[in-house]
């Protein structure tokens, strides 16, 4: 099985989240250029968002997914892309 991977192009750390998801902050959102060419955005796991520096740019990551519970602004649970270090 081929795992999709790529490199971090840019990122941001958010200390604000939607109502009902306050316990998920802080979160780091990365934009990743996949090896296949497309760029995709998702949450980065495997690191404390409070310790991230510009050294994150160019790091290799692999693509996965996680099912997040719905909140008052959604129609229910949803799967979203997530990244972890390769």
CSV table of N, CA, C and O in Angstrom, one decimal, residues 6-85:
chain,number,residue,atom,x,y,z
A,6,UNK,N,4.5,14.1,2.0
A,6,UNK,CA,4.9,15.3,1.4
A,6,UNK,C,5.7,16.1,2.3
A,6,UNK,O,6.2,15.6,3.4
A,7,UNK,N,5.8,17.4,2.0
A,7,UNK,CA,6.6,18.3,2.9
A,7,UNK,C,5.8,19.5,3.3
A,7,UNK,O,5.0,20.0,2.5
A,8,UNK,N,6.0,20.0,4.5
A,8,UNK,CA,5.3,21.2,5.0
A,8,UNK,C,5.8,22.4,4.2
A,8,UNK,O,7.0,22.7,4.1
A,9,UNK,N,4.8,23.2,3.7
A,9,UNK,CA,5.1,24.4,3.0
A,9,UNK,C,4.9,25.6,3.9
A,9,UNK,O,5.7,26.5,3.8
A,10,UNK,N,3.9,25.6,4.7
A,10,UNK,CA,3.6,26.7,5.6
A,10,UNK,C,2.7,26.1,6.7
A,10,UNK,O,2.2,25.0,6.6
A,11,UNK,N,2.5,26.9,7.8
A,11,UNK,CA,1.7,26.5,8.9
A,11,UNK,C,1.2,27.7,9.7
A,11,UNK,O,1.8,28.8,9.6
A,12,UNK,N,0.3,27.4,10.6
A,12,UNK,CA,-0.2,28.4,11.5
A,12,UNK,C,-0.6,27.6,12.8
A,12,UNK,O,-1.1,26.5,12.7
A,13,UNK,N,-0.5,28.2,13.9
A,13,UNK,CA,-1.0,27.7,15.2
A,13,UNK,C,-2.2,28.5,15.6
A,13,UNK,O,-2.0,29.7,15.7
A,14,UNK,N,-3.3,27.9,15.9
A,14,UNK,CA,-4.5,28.6,16.3
A,14,UNK,C,-4.8,28.3,17.8
A,14,UNK,O,-4.8,27.2,18.2
A,15,UNK,N,-5.1,29.4,18.5
A,15,UNK,CA,-5.5,29.3,19.9
A,15,UNK,C,-7.0,29.6,20.1
A,15,UNK,O,-7.5,29.8,21.2
A,16,UNK,N,-7.7,29.6,18.9
A,16,UNK,CA,-9.1,29.9,18.9
A,16,UNK,C,-9.8,28.7,18.1
A,16,UNK,O,-9.3,28.4,17.1
A,17,UNK,N,-10.9,28.2,18.6
A,17,UNK,CA,-11.6,27.1,17.9
A,17,UNK,C,-13.0,27.4,18.0
A,17,UNK,O,-13.5,28.2,18.8
A,18,UNK,N,-13.8,26.6,17.2
A,18,UNK,CA,-15.3,26.8,17.2
A,18,UNK,C,-15.9,26.4,18.6
A,18,UNK,O,-15.3,25.6,19.3
A,19,UNK,N,-17.0,27.0,18.8
A,19,UNK,CA,-17.8,26.7,20.1
A,19,UNK,C,-17.9,25.1,20.2
A,19,UNK,O,-18.3,24.5,19.3
A,20,UNK,N,-17.6,24.6,21.4
A,20,UNK,CA,-17.7,23.2,21.6
A,20,UNK,C,-16.4,22.5,21.4
A,20,UNK,O,-16.3,21.3,21.7
A,21,UNK,N,-15.4,23.1,20.8
A,21,UNK,CA,-14.1,22.5,20.5
A,21,UNK,C,-13.0,23.3,21.2
A,21,UNK,O,-11.8,23.1,20.8
A,22,UNK,N,-13.3,24.0,22.2
A,22,UNK,CA,-12.3,24.8,22.9
A,22,UNK,C,-11.2,23.9,23.5
A,22,UNK,O,-10.1,24.3,23.7
A,23,UNK,N,-11.6,22.6,23.9
A,23,UNK,CA,-10.6,21.7,24.5
A,23,UNK,C,-9.6,21.2,23.5
A,23,UNK,O,-8.7,20.5,23.8
A,24,UNK,N,-9.7,21.5,22.2
A,24,UNK,CA,-8.8,21.0,21.1
A,24,UNK,C,-7.7,22.0,20.9
A,24,UNK,O,-6.9,21.7,20.0
A,25,UNK,N,-7.7,23.1,21.6
A,25,UNK,CA,-6.7,24.1,21.2
A,25,UNK,C,-5.5,24.0,22.2
A,25,UNK,O,-5.6,23.5,23.3
A,26,UNK,N,-4.3,24.5,21.8
A,26,UNK,CA,-4.0,25.0,20.5
A,26,UNK,C,-3.9,23.9,19.4
A,26,UNK,O,-3.6,22.7,19.8
A,27,UNK,N,-4.1,24.2,18.2
A,27,UNK,CA,-3.9,23.3,17.1
A,27,UNK,C,-3.0,23.9,16.0
A,27,UNK,O,-2.9,25.1,15.9
A,28,UNK,N,-2.2,23.0,15.4
A,28,UNK,CA,-1.4,23.5,14.3
A,28,UNK,C,-1.9,23.0,13.0
A,28,UNK,O,-2.2,21.8,12.8
A,29,UNK,N,-2.1,23.9,12.1
A,29,UNK,CA,-2.7,23.6,10.7
A,29,UNK,C,-1.5,23.8,9.8
A,29,UNK,O,-0.8,24.8,9.8
A,30,UNK,N,-1.3,22.8,8.9
A,30,UNK,CA,-0.2,22.8,8.0
A,30,UNK,C,-0.7,22.8,6.5
A,30,UNK,O,-1.7,22.1,6.3
A,31,UNK,N,0.0,23.4,5.6
A,31,UNK,CA,-0.2,23.3,4.2
A,31,UNK,C,0.9,22.4,3.7
A,31,UNK,O,2.1,22.7,4.0
A,32,UNK,N,0.6,21.3,3.1
A,32,UNK,CA,1.6,20.3,2.7
A,32,UNK,C,1.5,20.1,1.1
A,32,UNK,O,0.5,20.0,0.5
A,33,UNK,N,2.7,20.1,0.5
A,33,UNK,CA,2.8,19.8,-0.9
A,33,UNK,C,3.1,18.3,-1.0
A,33,UNK,O,4.1,17.8,-0.5
A,34,UNK,N,2.1,17.6,-1.4
A,34,UNK,CA,2.2,16.1,-1.6
A,34,UNK,C,3.2,15.8,-2.6
A,34,UNK,O,3.5,16.5,-3.6
A,35,UNK,N,3.9,14.6,-2.5
A,35,UNK,CA,4.8,14.1,-3.5
A,35,UNK,C,4.2,14.0,-4.9
A,35,UNK,O,4.9,14.2,-5.9
A,36,UNK,N,2.9,13.8,-4.9
A,36,UNK,CA,2.2,13.7,-6.2
A,36,UNK,C,1.9,15.0,-6.8
A,36,UNK,O,1.4,15.1,-8.0
A,37,UNK,N,2.1,16.1,-6.1
A,37,UNK,CA,1.9,17.5,-6.7
A,37,UNK,C,0.9,18.3,-6.0
A,37,UNK,O,1.2,19.5,-5.7
A,38,UNK,N,-0.3,17.8,-5.7
A,38,UNK,CA,-1.3,18.7,-5.1
A,38,UNK,C,-0.9,19.2,-3.7
A,38,UNK,O,-0.1,18.6,-3.0
A,39,UNK,N,-1.4,20.3,-3.3
A,39,UNK,CA,-1.2,20.9,-1.9
A,39,UNK,C,-2.5,20.6,-1.2
A,39,UNK,O,-3.6,20.7,-1.7
A,40,UNK,N,-2.4,20.2,0.1
A,40,UNK,CA,-3.5,19.9,1.0
A,40,UNK,C,-3.3,20.5,2.4
A,40,UNK,O,-2.1,20.5,2.8
A,41,UNK,N,-4.3,20.9,3.0
A,41,UNK,CA,-4.2,21.4,4.4
A,41,UNK,C,-4.9,20.5,5.4
A,41,UNK,O,-5.8,19.8,5.1
A,42,UNK,N,-4.3,20.4,6.6
A,42,UNK,CA,-4.8,19.6,7.6
A,42,UNK,C,-4.1,19.9,9.0
A,42,UNK,O,-3.2,20.6,9.0
A,43,UNK,N,-4.6,19.2,10.0
A,43,UNK,CA,-4.0,19.4,11.3
A,43,UNK,C,-2.7,18.5,11.4
A,43,UNK,O,-2.7,17.5,10.9
A,44,UNK,N,-1.8,19.1,12.2
A,44,UNK,CA,-0.5,18.3,12.4
A,44,UNK,C,-0.6,17.8,13.8
A,44,UNK,O,-0.8,18.5,14.8
A,45,UNK,N,-0.3,16.4,13.9
A,45,UNK,CA,-0.2,15.8,15.2
A,45,UNK,C,1.2,15.5,15.5
A,45,UNK,O,2.1,15.8,14.7
A,46,UNK,N,1.5,14.9,16.6
A,46,UNK,CA,2.9,14.4,17.0
A,46,UNK,C,3.8,15.5,17.5
A,46,UNK,O,5.0,15.3,17.6
A,47,UNK,N,3.3,16.7,17.8
A,47,UNK,CA,4.1,17.8,18.2
A,47,UNK,C,3.3,18.7,19.1
A,47,UNK,O,2.1,18.9,18.8
A,48,UNK,N,3.9,19.3,20.1
A,48,UNK,CA,3.2,20.3,21.0
A,48,UNK,C,3.2,21.6,20.2
A,48,UNK,O,4.2,22.1,19.9
A,49,UNK,N,2.0,22.1,19.8
A,49,UNK,CA,1.9,23.4,19.1
A,49,UNK,C,2.7,24.5,19.7
A,49,UNK,O,3.1,25.5,19.0
A,50,UNK,N,2.9,24.5,21.0
A,50,UNK,CA,3.6,25.6,21.7
A,50,UNK,C,5.1,25.5,21.5
A,50,UNK,O,5.8,26.5,21.8
A,51,UNK,N,5.6,24.5,20.9
A,51,UNK,CA,7.1,24.3,20.7
A,51,UNK,C,7.5,24.5,19.2
A,51,UNK,O,8.7,24.3,18.9
A,52,UNK,N,6.5,24.7,18.3
A,52,UNK,CA,6.8,24.8,16.9
A,52,UNK,C,7.6,26.0,16.5
A,52,UNK,O,7.4,27.1,17.1
A,53,UNK,N,8.6,25.8,15.6
A,53,UNK,CA,9.3,27.0,15.1
A,53,UNK,C,9.3,26.9,13.6
A,53,UNK,O,8.8,26.0,13.0
A,54,UNK,N,10.0,27.8,13.0
A,54,UNK,CA,10.1,27.9,11.5
A,54,UNK,C,10.8,26.6,11.0
A,54,UNK,O,10.8,26.4,9.8
A,55,UNK,N,11.5,25.9,11.8
A,55,UNK,CA,12.2,24.6,11.4
A,55,UNK,C,11.2,23.6,10.8
A,55,UNK,O,11.6,22.6,10.2
A,56,UNK,N,9.9,23.8,11.1
A,56,UNK,CA,8.8,22.9,10.6
A,56,UNK,C,8.8,23.0,9.1
A,56,UNK,O,8.4,22.0,8.4
A,57,UNK,N,9.1,24.1,8.5
A,57,UNK,CA,9.0,24.3,7.0
A,57,UNK,C,10.0,23.3,6.4
A,57,UNK,O,11.1,23.2,6.7
A,58,UNK,N,9.4,22.5,5.4
A,58,UNK,CA,10.3,21.5,4.7
A,58,UNK,C,10.3,20.1,5.3
A,58,UNK,O,10.8,19.2,4.7
A,59,UNK,N,9.8,20.0,6.5
A,59,UNK,CA,9.7,18.7,7.2
A,59,UNK,C,8.8,17.7,6.4
A,59,UNK,O,7.8,18.1,5.9
A,60,UNK,N,9.2,16.4,6.4
A,60,UNK,CA,8.4,15.4,5.8
A,60,UNK,C,7.3,14.9,6.7
A,60,UNK,O,7.5,14.8,7.9
A,61,UNK,N,6.1,14.8,6.1
A,61,UNK,CA,5.0,14.3,6.9
A,61,UNK,C,4.2,13.3,6.0
A,61,UNK,O,4.4,13.2,4.8
A,62,UNK,N,3.4,12.5,6.7
A,62,UNK,CA,2.5,11.6,6.0
A,62,UNK,C,1.1,11.9,6.3
A,62,UNK,O,0.7,12.4,7.3
A,63,UNK,N,0.3,11.6,5.3
A,63,UNK,CA,-1.2,12.0,5.3
A,63,UNK,C,-2.0,10.9,5.9
A,63,UNK,O,-1.8,9.7,5.7
A,64,UNK,N,-2.9,11.2,6.8
A,64,UNK,CA,-3.9,10.3,7.4
A,64,UNK,C,-5.2,11.0,7.5
A,64,UNK,O,-5.4,12.0,6.8
A,65,UNK,N,-6.1,10.4,8.3
A,65,UNK,CA,-7.4,11.1,8.5
A,65,UNK,C,-7.8,10.8,9.9
A,65,UNK,O,-7.4,9.8,10.6
A,66,UNK,N,-8.7,11.6,10.4
A,66,UNK,CA,-9.3,11.4,11.7
A,66,UNK,C,-10.8,11.8,11.6
A,66,UNK,O,-11.1,12.8,10.9
A,67,UNK,N,-11.7,11.1,12.3
A,67,UNK,CA,-13.1,11.5,12.4
A,67,UNK,C,-13.3,12.3,13.6
A,67,UNK,O,-12.9,12.0,14.7
A,68,UNK,N,-13.7,13.6,13.3
A,68,UNK,CA,-14.0,14.5,14.4
A,68,UNK,C,-15.5,14.5,14.7
A,68,UNK,O,-16.3,14.5,13.7
A,69,UNK,N,-15.9,14.7,15.9
A,69,UNK,CA,-17.3,14.7,16.3
A,69,UNK,C,-17.9,16.0,15.7
A,69,UNK,O,-17.2,17.1,15.6
A,70,UNK,N,-19.2,16.0,15.4
A,70,UNK,CA,-19.9,17.1,14.9
A,70,UNK,C,-20.0,18.2,16.1
A,70,UNK,O,-19.9,17.9,17.2
A,71,UNK,N,-20.3,19.4,15.7
A,71,UNK,CA,-20.6,20.4,16.6
A,71,UNK,C,-21.9,21.2,16.2
A,71,UNK,O,-22.5,20.7,15.2
A,72,UNK,N,-22.2,22.3,16.8
A,72,UNK,CA,-23.5,22.9,16.5
A,72,UNK,C,-23.5,23.6,15.1
A,72,UNK,O,-24.5,24.0,14.6
A,73,UNK,N,-22.3,23.6,14.5
A,73,UNK,CA,-22.2,24.2,13.1
A,73,UNK,C,-22.1,23.2,12.0
A,73,UNK,O,-22.0,23.6,10.8
A,74,UNK,N,-22.2,21.9,12.3
A,74,UNK,CA,-22.0,20.9,11.3
A,74,UNK,C,-23.2,20.0,11.3
A,74,UNK,O,-24.0,20.0,12.2
A,75,UNK,N,-23.3,19.1,10.3
A,75,UNK,CA,-24.3,18.1,10.2
A,75,UNK,C,-24.0,16.8,10.9
A,75,UNK,O,-24.7,15.8,10.7
A,76,UNK,N,-22.9,16.8,11.6
A,76,UNK,CA,-22.5,15.6,12.3
A,76,UNK,C,-21.0,15.3,12.2
A,76,UNK,O,-20.3,16.2,11.8
A,77,UNK,N,-20.6,14.1,12.5
A,77,UNK,CA,-19.2,13.7,12.4
A,77,UNK,C,-18.7,13.9,11.0
A,77,UNK,O,-19.4,13.8,10.0
A,78,UNK,N,-17.4,14.2,10.9
A,78,UNK,CA,-16.7,14.4,9.6
A,78,UNK,C,-15.3,13.9,9.7
A,78,UNK,O,-14.6,14.1,10.7
A,79,UNK,N,-14.8,13.4,8.6
A,79,UNK,CA,-13.4,13.0,8.5
A,79,UNK,C,-12.6,14.1,7.9
A,79,UNK,O,-13.1,14.8,7.0
A,80,UNK,N,-11.5,14.4,8.5
A,80,UNK,CA,-10.6,15.5,8.0
A,80,UNK,C,-9.2,15.0,7.8
A,80,UNK,O,-8.8,14.1,8.6
A,81,UNK,N,-8.4,15.6,6.9
A,81,UNK,CA,-7.0,15.2,6.8
A,81,UNK,C,-6.2,15.6,8.0
A,81,UNK,O,-6.4,16.7,8.6
A,82,UNK,N,-5.3,14.8,8.4
A,82,UNK,CA,-4.4,15.0,9.5
A,82,UNK,C,-3.0,14.6,9.0
A,82,UNK,O,-2.9,13.7,8.2
A,83,UNK,N,-2.0,15.2,9.6
A,83,UNK,CA,-0.6,14.8,9.2
A,83,UNK,C,0.2,14.4,10.5
A,83,UNK,O,-0.1,14.9,11.6
A,84,UNK,N,1.2,13.5,10.3
A,84,UNK,CA,2.1,13.2,11.3
A,84,UNK,C,3.5,13.1,10.7
A,84,UNK,O,3.6,13.0,9.4
A,85,UNK,N,4.5,13.1,11.5
A,85,UNK,CA,5.9,13.1,10.9
A,85,UNK,C,6.1,11.7,10.3
A,85,UNK,O,5.8,10.7,10.8
